[in-house]
Amino acid sequence: MATIFTKIIRGEIPSYKVAEDENYYAFLDINPMAEGHTLVVPKKEVDYIFDLDPDTLGGMMRFAQQAAGKIKNAMGCKRVAVVVLGLEVPHAHIHLIPLNRESDIDFRKPKLKLSPERFTEIADKIAGAQ
Ligand code: AMP
């Protein structure tokens, strides 16, 4: 059965897309730790990130680097944190999280609740950034 992220990539489940190419897809996390919290996924469906073949993993990092640049410019944060957990969805993914201070990264904190309009606004801003 396809993972939820494969369904998102195929457009069977809606997402707030920020970037896409032939092999990778980036979209806003629906339970964001900060505005602009983005997930980067390979279109190839592999559960554990370090089971990806080296070329796909390398390409995923390059794609994430470009997405992180857009997030930084769009959200005006100091840096973009890179986190890999992957315990919830069995499809390799990288969290890119706008970062201004270390305490911004805390997965136990309550997640932000954003309106669909705000998610759309943020996704469009990131997608349109340099
Ligand atoms: P983890 O596997 O622990 O890295 O967590 C998976 C992440 O995927 C969580 O932060 C969820 O909020 C996020 N997530 C799950 N379903 C969706 C979805 N339909 N759209 C966007 N993000 C999602």
Short mmCIF file of N, CA and C and ligand atoms in Angstrom, two decimals:
data_model
loop_
_atom_site.label_atom_id
_atom_site.label_comp_id
_atom_site.label_asym_id
_atom_site.label_seq_id
_atom_site.Cartn_x
_atom_site.Cartn_y
_atom_site.Cartn_z
N MET A 1 0.83 -1.20 0.00
CA MET A 1 0.00 0.00 0.00
C MET A 1 0.87 1.26 0.00
N ALA A 2 0.44 2.25 -0.78
CA ALA A 2 1.23 3.48 -0.87
C ALA A 2 1.24 4.21 0.47
N THR A 3 2.34 4.85 0.79
CA THR A 3 2.41 5.65 2.02
C THR A 3 1.62 6.94 1.80
N ILE A 4 1.34 7.61 2.91
CA ILE A 4 0.62 8.89 2.84
C ILE A 4 1.44 9.90 2.02
N PHE A 5 2.77 9.80 2.10
CA PHE A 5 3.59 10.76 1.34
C PHE A 5 3.56 10.45 -0.16
N THR A 6 3.49 9.17 -0.52
CA THR A 6 3.34 8.82 -1.93
C THR A 6 2.00 9.35 -2.45
N LYS A 7 0.96 9.23 -1.62
CA LYS A 7 -0.36 9.75 -2.03
C LYS A 7 -0.31 11.26 -2.21
N ILE A 8 0.46 11.93 -1.36
CA ILE A 8 0.63 13.39 -1.49
C ILE A 8 1.35 13.70 -2.80
N ILE A 9 2.44 12.98 -3.07
CA ILE A 9 3.23 13.21 -4.29
C ILE A 9 2.35 13.00 -5.53
N ARG A 10 1.50 11.98 -5.48
CA ARG A 10 0.62 11.69 -6.63
C ARG A 10 -0.55 12.67 -6.73
N GLY A 11 -0.73 13.50 -5.69
CA GLY A 11 -1.85 14.44 -5.70
C GLY A 11 -3.16 13.82 -5.25
N GLU A 12 -3.09 12.61 -4.67
CA GLU A 12 -4.32 11.95 -4.20
C GLU A 12 -4.75 12.52 -2.84
N ILE A 13 -3.79 13.09 -2.11
CA ILE A 13 -4.07 13.78 -0.85
C ILE A 13 -3.49 15.19 -1.02
N PRO A 14 -4.24 16.23 -0.60
CA PRO A 14 -3.73 17.59 -0.82
C PRO A 14 -2.53 17.91 0.06
N SER A 15 -1.69 18.82 -0.40
CA SER A 15 -0.55 19.28 0.40
C SER A 15 -0.26 20.71 0.02
N TYR A 16 0.52 21.37 0.88
CA TYR A 16 0.96 22.74 0.61
C TYR A 16 2.38 22.62 0.04
N LYS A 17 2.44 22.48 -1.27
CA LYS A 17 3.73 22.22 -1.95
C LYS A 17 4.62 23.45 -1.94
N VAL A 18 5.91 23.26 -1.68
CA VAL A 18 6.85 24.38 -1.78
C VAL A 18 7.87 24.17 -2.90
N ALA A 19 8.14 22.92 -3.28
CA ALA A 19 9.09 22.67 -4.36
C ALA A 19 8.94 21.23 -4.85
N GLU A 20 9.31 21.02 -6.11
CA GLU A 20 9.24 19.66 -6.68
C GLU A 20 10.19 19.58 -7.86
N ASP A 21 10.82 18.43 -8.02
CA ASP A 21 11.51 18.14 -9.28
C ASP A 21 11.19 16.69 -9.65
N GLU A 22 11.96 16.14 -10.55
CA GLU A 22 11.68 14.79 -11.05
C GLU A 22 11.70 13.73 -9.93
N ASN A 23 12.60 13.94 -8.96
CA ASN A 23 12.85 12.90 -7.96
C ASN A 23 12.42 13.21 -6.53
N TYR A 24 12.12 14.49 -6.26
CA TYR A 24 11.86 14.90 -4.88
C TYR A 24 10.66 15.84 -4.80
N TYR A 25 10.08 15.92 -3.59
CA TYR A 25 8.90 16.74 -3.36
C TYR A 25 9.04 17.38 -1.98
N ALA A 26 8.74 18.66 -1.86
CA ALA A 26 8.80 19.36 -0.57
C ALA A 26 7.46 20.03 -0.31
N PHE A 27 6.97 19.89 0.92
CA PHE A 27 5.65 20.43 1.28
C PHE A 27 5.64 20.77 2.76
N LEU A 28 4.70 21.64 3.16
CA LEU A 28 4.64 22.05 4.56
C LEU A 28 4.15 20.92 5.45
N ASP A 29 4.81 20.75 6.60
CA ASP A 29 4.33 19.81 7.61
C ASP A 29 3.01 20.34 8.16
N ILE A 30 2.02 19.47 8.24
CA ILE A 30 0.68 19.88 8.65
C ILE A 30 0.61 20.16 10.16
N ASN A 31 1.59 19.69 10.91
CA ASN A 31 1.68 19.96 12.36
C ASN A 31 3.02 20.68 12.62
N PRO A 32 3.10 21.93 12.20
CA PRO A 32 4.43 22.58 12.19
C PRO A 32 4.93 22.99 13.57
N MET A 33 6.24 22.85 13.73
CA MET A 33 6.90 23.32 14.93
C MET A 33 7.13 24.83 14.83
N ALA A 34 7.22 25.32 13.60
CA ALA A 34 7.37 26.76 13.34
C ALA A 34 6.76 27.01 11.97
N GLU A 35 6.38 28.25 11.72
CA GLU A 35 5.88 28.57 10.39
C GLU A 35 6.98 28.30 9.37
N GLY A 36 6.68 27.58 8.33
CA GLY A 36 7.68 27.26 7.31
C GLY A 36 8.27 25.87 7.47
N HIS A 37 7.87 25.15 8.52
CA HIS A 37 8.34 23.76 8.75
C HIS A 37 7.95 22.92 7.52
N THR A 38 8.97 22.38 6.88
CA THR A 38 8.80 21.72 5.58
C THR A 38 9.32 20.29 5.65
N LEU A 39 8.71 19.41 4.88
CA LEU A 39 9.20 18.04 4.74
C LEU A 39 9.71 17.84 3.32
N VAL A 40 10.86 17.21 3.20
CA VAL A 40 11.43 16.86 1.89
C VAL A 40 11.39 15.35 1.76
N VAL A 41 10.79 14.86 0.68
CA VAL A 41 10.69 13.40 0.50
C VAL A 41 11.16 13.00 -0.89
N PRO A 42 11.76 11.80 -0.99
CA PRO A 42 12.07 11.28 -2.33
C PRO A 42 10.81 10.67 -2.93
N LYS A 43 10.67 10.76 -4.23
CA LYS A 43 9.50 10.14 -4.86
C LYS A 43 9.59 8.62 -4.78
N LYS A 44 10.82 8.14 -4.73
CA LYS A 44 11.05 6.71 -4.53
C LYS A 44 10.61 6.37 -3.10
N GLU A 45 9.75 5.35 -2.97
CA GLU A 45 9.22 5.03 -1.65
C GLU A 45 10.13 4.07 -0.90
N VAL A 46 10.90 4.62 0.01
CA VAL A 46 11.80 3.83 0.86
C VAL A 46 11.55 4.28 2.29
N ASP A 47 11.44 3.35 3.21
CA ASP A 47 11.09 3.68 4.60
C ASP A 47 12.22 4.44 5.31
N TYR A 48 13.38 3.80 5.39
CA TYR A 48 14.47 4.33 6.22
C TYR A 48 15.45 5.11 5.34
N ILE A 49 15.73 6.34 5.73
CA ILE A 49 16.51 7.24 4.87
C ILE A 49 17.87 6.64 4.49
N PHE A 50 18.50 5.91 5.42
CA PHE A 50 19.83 5.37 5.10
C PHE A 50 19.77 4.06 4.33
N ASP A 51 18.55 3.63 3.95
CA ASP A 51 18.41 2.54 2.99
C ASP A 51 18.31 3.07 1.56
N LEU A 52 18.23 4.40 1.40
CA LEU A 52 18.21 4.96 0.04
C LEU A 52 19.55 4.68 -0.63
N ASP A 53 19.52 4.51 -1.96
CA ASP A 53 20.80 4.35 -2.65
C ASP A 53 21.55 5.68 -2.54
N PRO A 54 22.88 5.64 -2.57
CA PRO A 54 23.68 6.84 -2.31
C PRO A 54 23.34 8.00 -3.24
N ASP A 55 23.04 7.74 -4.50
CA ASP A 55 22.72 8.83 -5.42
C ASP A 55 21.42 9.53 -5.02
N THR A 56 20.43 8.73 -4.64
CA THR A 56 19.14 9.32 -4.25
C THR A 56 19.30 10.12 -2.95
N LEU A 57 20.07 9.57 -2.01
CA LEU A 57 20.29 10.29 -0.75
C LEU A 57 21.07 11.59 -0.99
N GLY A 58 22.09 11.53 -1.83
CA GLY A 58 22.87 12.73 -2.14
C GLY A 58 22.00 13.78 -2.83
N GLY A 59 21.18 13.32 -3.78
CA GLY A 59 20.29 14.24 -4.49
C GLY A 59 19.25 14.84 -3.56
N MET A 60 18.82 14.05 -2.59
CA MET A 60 17.82 14.54 -1.63
C MET A 60 18.41 15.66 -0.77
N MET A 61 19.67 15.51 -0.39
CA MET A 61 20.35 16.55 0.40
C MET A 61 20.54 17.82 -0.43
N ARG A 62 20.88 17.66 -1.72
CA ARG A 62 21.03 18.85 -2.57
C ARG A 62 19.69 19.55 -2.74
N PHE A 63 18.63 18.77 -2.93
CA PHE A 63 17.29 19.34 -3.05
C PHE A 63 16.89 20.05 -1.75
N ALA A 64 17.21 19.42 -0.60
CA ALA A 64 16.90 20.01 0.70
C ALA A 64 17.68 21.32 0.90
N GLN A 65 18.92 21.35 0.39
CA GLN A 65 19.74 22.56 0.52
C GLN A 65 19.07 23.72 -0.21
N GLN A 66 18.59 23.45 -1.42
CA GLN A 66 17.90 24.50 -2.19
C GLN A 66 16.62 24.93 -1.48
N ALA A 67 15.86 23.96 -0.98
CA ALA A 67 14.62 24.28 -0.27
C ALA A 67 14.92 25.10 0.98
N ALA A 68 16.00 24.74 1.69
CA ALA A 68 16.36 25.45 2.93
C ALA A 68 16.71 26.91 2.62
N GLY A 69 17.35 27.14 1.49
CA GLY A 69 17.68 28.52 1.09
C GLY A 69 16.39 29.33 0.88
N LYS A 70 15.43 28.74 0.24
CA LYS A 70 14.15 29.41 0.01
C LYS A 70 13.43 29.68 1.34
N ILE A 71 13.46 28.66 2.23
CA ILE A 71 12.79 28.81 3.53
C ILE A 71 13.44 29.96 4.31
N LYS A 72 14.77 29.99 4.31
CA LYS A 72 15.49 31.03 5.07
C LYS A 72 15.14 32.42 4.54
N ASN A 73 15.12 32.56 3.22
CA ASN A 73 14.82 33.87 2.65
C ASN A 73 13.35 34.25 2.86
N ALA A 74 12.47 33.27 2.73
CA ALA A 74 11.04 33.57 2.87
C ALA A 74 10.65 33.85 4.31
N MET A 75 11.21 33.09 5.26
CA MET A 75 10.77 33.20 6.65
C MET A 75 11.66 34.15 7.47
N GLY A 76 12.81 34.51 6.93
CA GLY A 76 13.68 35.46 7.62
C GLY A 76 14.28 34.89 8.90
N CYS A 77 14.50 33.58 8.94
CA CYS A 77 15.09 32.95 10.13
C CYS A 77 16.62 32.99 10.03
N LYS A 78 17.28 32.71 11.18
CA LYS A 78 18.74 32.73 11.19
C LYS A 78 19.32 31.57 10.39
N ARG A 79 18.77 30.39 10.65
CA ARG A 79 19.21 29.17 9.97
C ARG A 79 18.00 28.27 9.76
N VAL A 80 18.25 27.16 9.06
CA VAL A 80 17.20 26.16 8.90
C VAL A 80 17.74 24.85 9.48
N ALA A 81 17.02 24.33 10.47
CA ALA A 81 17.46 23.08 11.10
C ALA A 81 17.08 21.89 10.22
N VAL A 82 17.91 20.85 10.28
CA VAL A 82 17.67 19.62 9.53
C VAL A 82 17.47 18.51 10.55
N VAL A 83 16.31 17.87 10.51
CA VAL A 83 16.01 16.81 11.47
C VAL A 83 15.47 15.60 10.72
N VAL A 84 15.95 14.42 11.09
CA VAL A 84 15.40 13.19 10.54
C VAL A 84 14.93 12.33 11.71
N LEU A 85 13.63 12.07 11.74
CA LEU A 85 13.09 11.18 12.78
C LEU A 85 12.56 9.93 12.09
N GLY A 86 11.41 10.10 11.42
CA GLY A 86 10.90 9.03 10.58
C GLY A 86 10.31 7.86 11.35
N LEU A 87 9.76 8.12 12.54
CA LEU A 87 9.14 7.01 13.28
C LEU A 87 7.65 6.90 12.98
N GLU A 88 7.08 7.95 12.43
CA GLU A 88 5.62 8.00 12.25
C GLU A 88 5.20 7.55 10.86
N VAL A 89 5.86 8.06 9.84
CA VAL A 89 5.49 7.74 8.46
C VAL A 89 6.61 6.92 7.82
N PRO A 90 6.31 5.73 7.32
CA PRO A 90 7.38 4.85 6.77
C PRO A 90 7.78 5.23 5.35
N HIS A 91 8.17 6.47 5.19
CA HIS A 91 8.63 6.98 3.89
C HIS A 91 9.69 8.03 4.23
N ALA A 92 10.92 7.78 3.81
CA ALA A 92 12.04 8.65 4.19
C ALA A 92 11.68 10.13 4.02
N HIS A 93 12.03 10.94 5.01
CA HIS A 93 11.76 12.38 4.89
C HIS A 93 12.71 13.16 5.79
N ILE A 94 12.98 14.38 5.35
CA ILE A 94 13.82 15.30 6.12
C ILE A 94 12.93 16.46 6.56
N HIS A 95 12.98 16.78 7.86
CA HIS A 95 12.30 17.98 8.35
C HIS A 95 13.24 19.17 8.18
N LEU A 96 12.76 20.24 7.58
CA LEU A 96 13.50 21.51 7.52
C LEU A 96 12.70 22.51 8.35
N ILE A 97 13.34 23.01 9.42
CA ILE A 97 12.60 23.83 10.38
C ILE A 97 13.30 25.17 10.59
N PRO A 98 12.58 26.29 10.32
CA PRO A 98 13.17 27.60 10.55
C PRO A 98 13.67 27.71 12.00
N LEU A 99 14.86 28.25 12.14
CA LEU A 99 15.53 28.24 13.45
C LEU A 99 16.06 29.64 13.78
N ASN A 100 15.68 30.12 14.97
CA ASN A 100 16.27 31.37 15.46
C ASN A 100 17.04 31.15 16.75
N ARG A 101 16.61 30.16 17.53
CA ARG A 101 17.32 29.79 18.76
C ARG A 101 17.17 28.28 18.95
N GLU A 102 18.09 27.71 19.74
CA GLU A 102 18.12 26.25 19.88
C GLU A 102 16.80 25.68 20.40
N SER A 103 16.13 26.44 21.29
CA SER A 103 14.90 25.94 21.90
C SER A 103 13.75 25.87 20.90
N ASP A 104 13.95 26.39 19.69
CA ASP A 104 12.90 26.28 18.66
C ASP A 104 12.65 24.83 18.28
N ILE A 105 13.68 23.98 18.45
CA ILE A 105 13.54 22.57 18.06
C ILE A 105 13.22 21.75 19.30
N ASP A 106 11.96 21.43 19.46
CA ASP A 106 11.52 20.62 20.58
C ASP A 106 10.25 19.89 20.14
N PHE A 107 10.41 18.60 19.83
CA PHE A 107 9.28 17.84 19.28
C PHE A 107 8.20 17.57 20.34
N ARG A 108 8.48 17.89 21.61
CA ARG A 108 7.45 17.68 22.63
C ARG A 108 6.54 18.90 22.75
N LYS A 109 6.97 20.03 22.19
CA LYS A 109 6.17 21.26 22.28
C LYS A 109 4.87 21.10 21.49
N PRO A 110 3.79 21.74 21.95
CA PRO A 110 2.56 21.70 21.14
C PRO A 110 2.82 22.32 19.76
N LYS A 111 2.27 21.71 18.75
CA LYS A 111 2.50 22.19 17.38
C LYS A 111 1.62 23.42 17.10
N LEU A 112 2.01 24.21 16.13
CA LEU A 112 1.21 25.38 15.75
C LEU A 112 -0.06 24.93 15.06
N LYS A 113 -1.11 25.70 15.25
CA LYS A 113 -2.37 25.47 14.51
C LYS A 113 -2.50 26.64 13.54
N LEU A 114 -2.42 26.34 12.26
CA LEU A 114 -2.51 27.40 11.25
C LEU A 114 -3.74 27.19 10.39
N SER A 115 -4.29 28.27 9.89
CA SER A 115 -5.46 28.17 9.00
C SER A 115 -4.99 27.73 7.62
N PRO A 116 -5.89 27.14 6.82
CA PRO A 116 -5.53 26.79 5.45
C PRO A 116 -4.99 28.00 4.68
N GLU A 117 -5.57 29.16 4.94
CA GLU A 117 -5.12 30.39 4.24
C GLU A 117 -3.67 30.70 4.61
N ARG A 118 -3.34 30.55 5.89
CA ARG A 118 -1.96 30.85 6.33
C ARG A 118 -0.97 29.82 5.74
N PHE A 119 -1.36 28.54 5.73
CA PHE A 119 -0.50 27.52 5.12
C PHE A 119 -0.24 27.86 3.65
N THR A 120 -1.30 28.26 2.95
CA THR A 120 -1.17 28.58 1.51
C THR A 120 -0.23 29.78 1.32
N GLU A 121 -0.43 30.77 2.19
CA GLU A 121 0.39 31.99 2.11
C GLU A 121 1.88 31.64 2.30
N ILE A 122 2.17 30.82 3.31
CA ILE A 122 3.56 30.45 3.61
C ILE A 122 4.14 29.61 2.47
N ALA A 123 3.37 28.63 1.99
CA ALA A 123 3.86 27.76 0.90
C ALA A 123 4.17 28.61 -0.33
N ASP A 124 3.29 29.53 -0.65
CA ASP A 124 3.50 30.38 -1.84
C ASP A 124 4.75 31.26 -1.66
N LYS A 125 4.92 31.76 -0.43
CA LYS A 125 6.08 32.62 -0.15
C LYS A 125 7.39 31.84 -0.32
N ILE A 126 7.42 30.63 0.21
CA ILE A 126 8.64 29.81 0.11
C ILE A 126 8.87 29.40 -1.36
N ALA A 127 7.79 28.96 -2.00
CA ALA A 127 7.93 28.52 -3.40
C ALA A 127 8.45 29.64 -4.30
N GLY A 128 8.06 30.87 -3.98
CA GLY A 128 8.45 32.01 -4.81
C GLY A 128 9.78 32.65 -4.42
N ALA A 129 10.38 32.16 -3.30
CA ALA A 129 11.63 32.77 -2.82
C ALA A 129 12.82 32.28 -3.65
N GLN A 130 13.92 33.01 -3.54
CA GLN A 130 15.15 32.64 -4.28
C GLN A 130 15.87 31.50 -3.57
P1 AMP B 1 8.14 11.59 11.71
O1 AMP B 1 7.88 10.33 10.91
O2 AMP B 1 8.25 11.35 13.18
O3 AMP B 1 9.27 12.37 11.14
O4 AMP B 1 6.82 12.50 11.55
C1 AMP B 1 6.10 12.61 10.34
C2 AMP B 1 5.68 14.04 10.09
O5 AMP B 1 4.81 14.05 8.97
C3 AMP B 1 4.93 14.72 11.26
O6 AMP B 1 5.60 15.92 11.61
C4 AMP B 1 3.54 14.99 10.69
O7 AMP B 1 2.98 16.20 11.14
C5 AMP B 1 3.80 15.02 9.19
N1 AMP B 1 2.64 14.66 8.40
C6 AMP B 1 1.89 13.53 8.51
N2 AMP B 1 0.89 13.55 7.60
C7 AMP B 1 1.01 14.71 6.90
C8 AMP B 1 0.28 15.31 5.83
N3 AMP B 1 -0.80 14.72 5.30
N4 AMP B 1 0.67 16.52 5.36
C9 AMP B 1 1.76 17.13 5.91
N5 AMP B 1 2.50 16.61 6.91
C10 AMP B 1 2.13 15.42 7.40
#
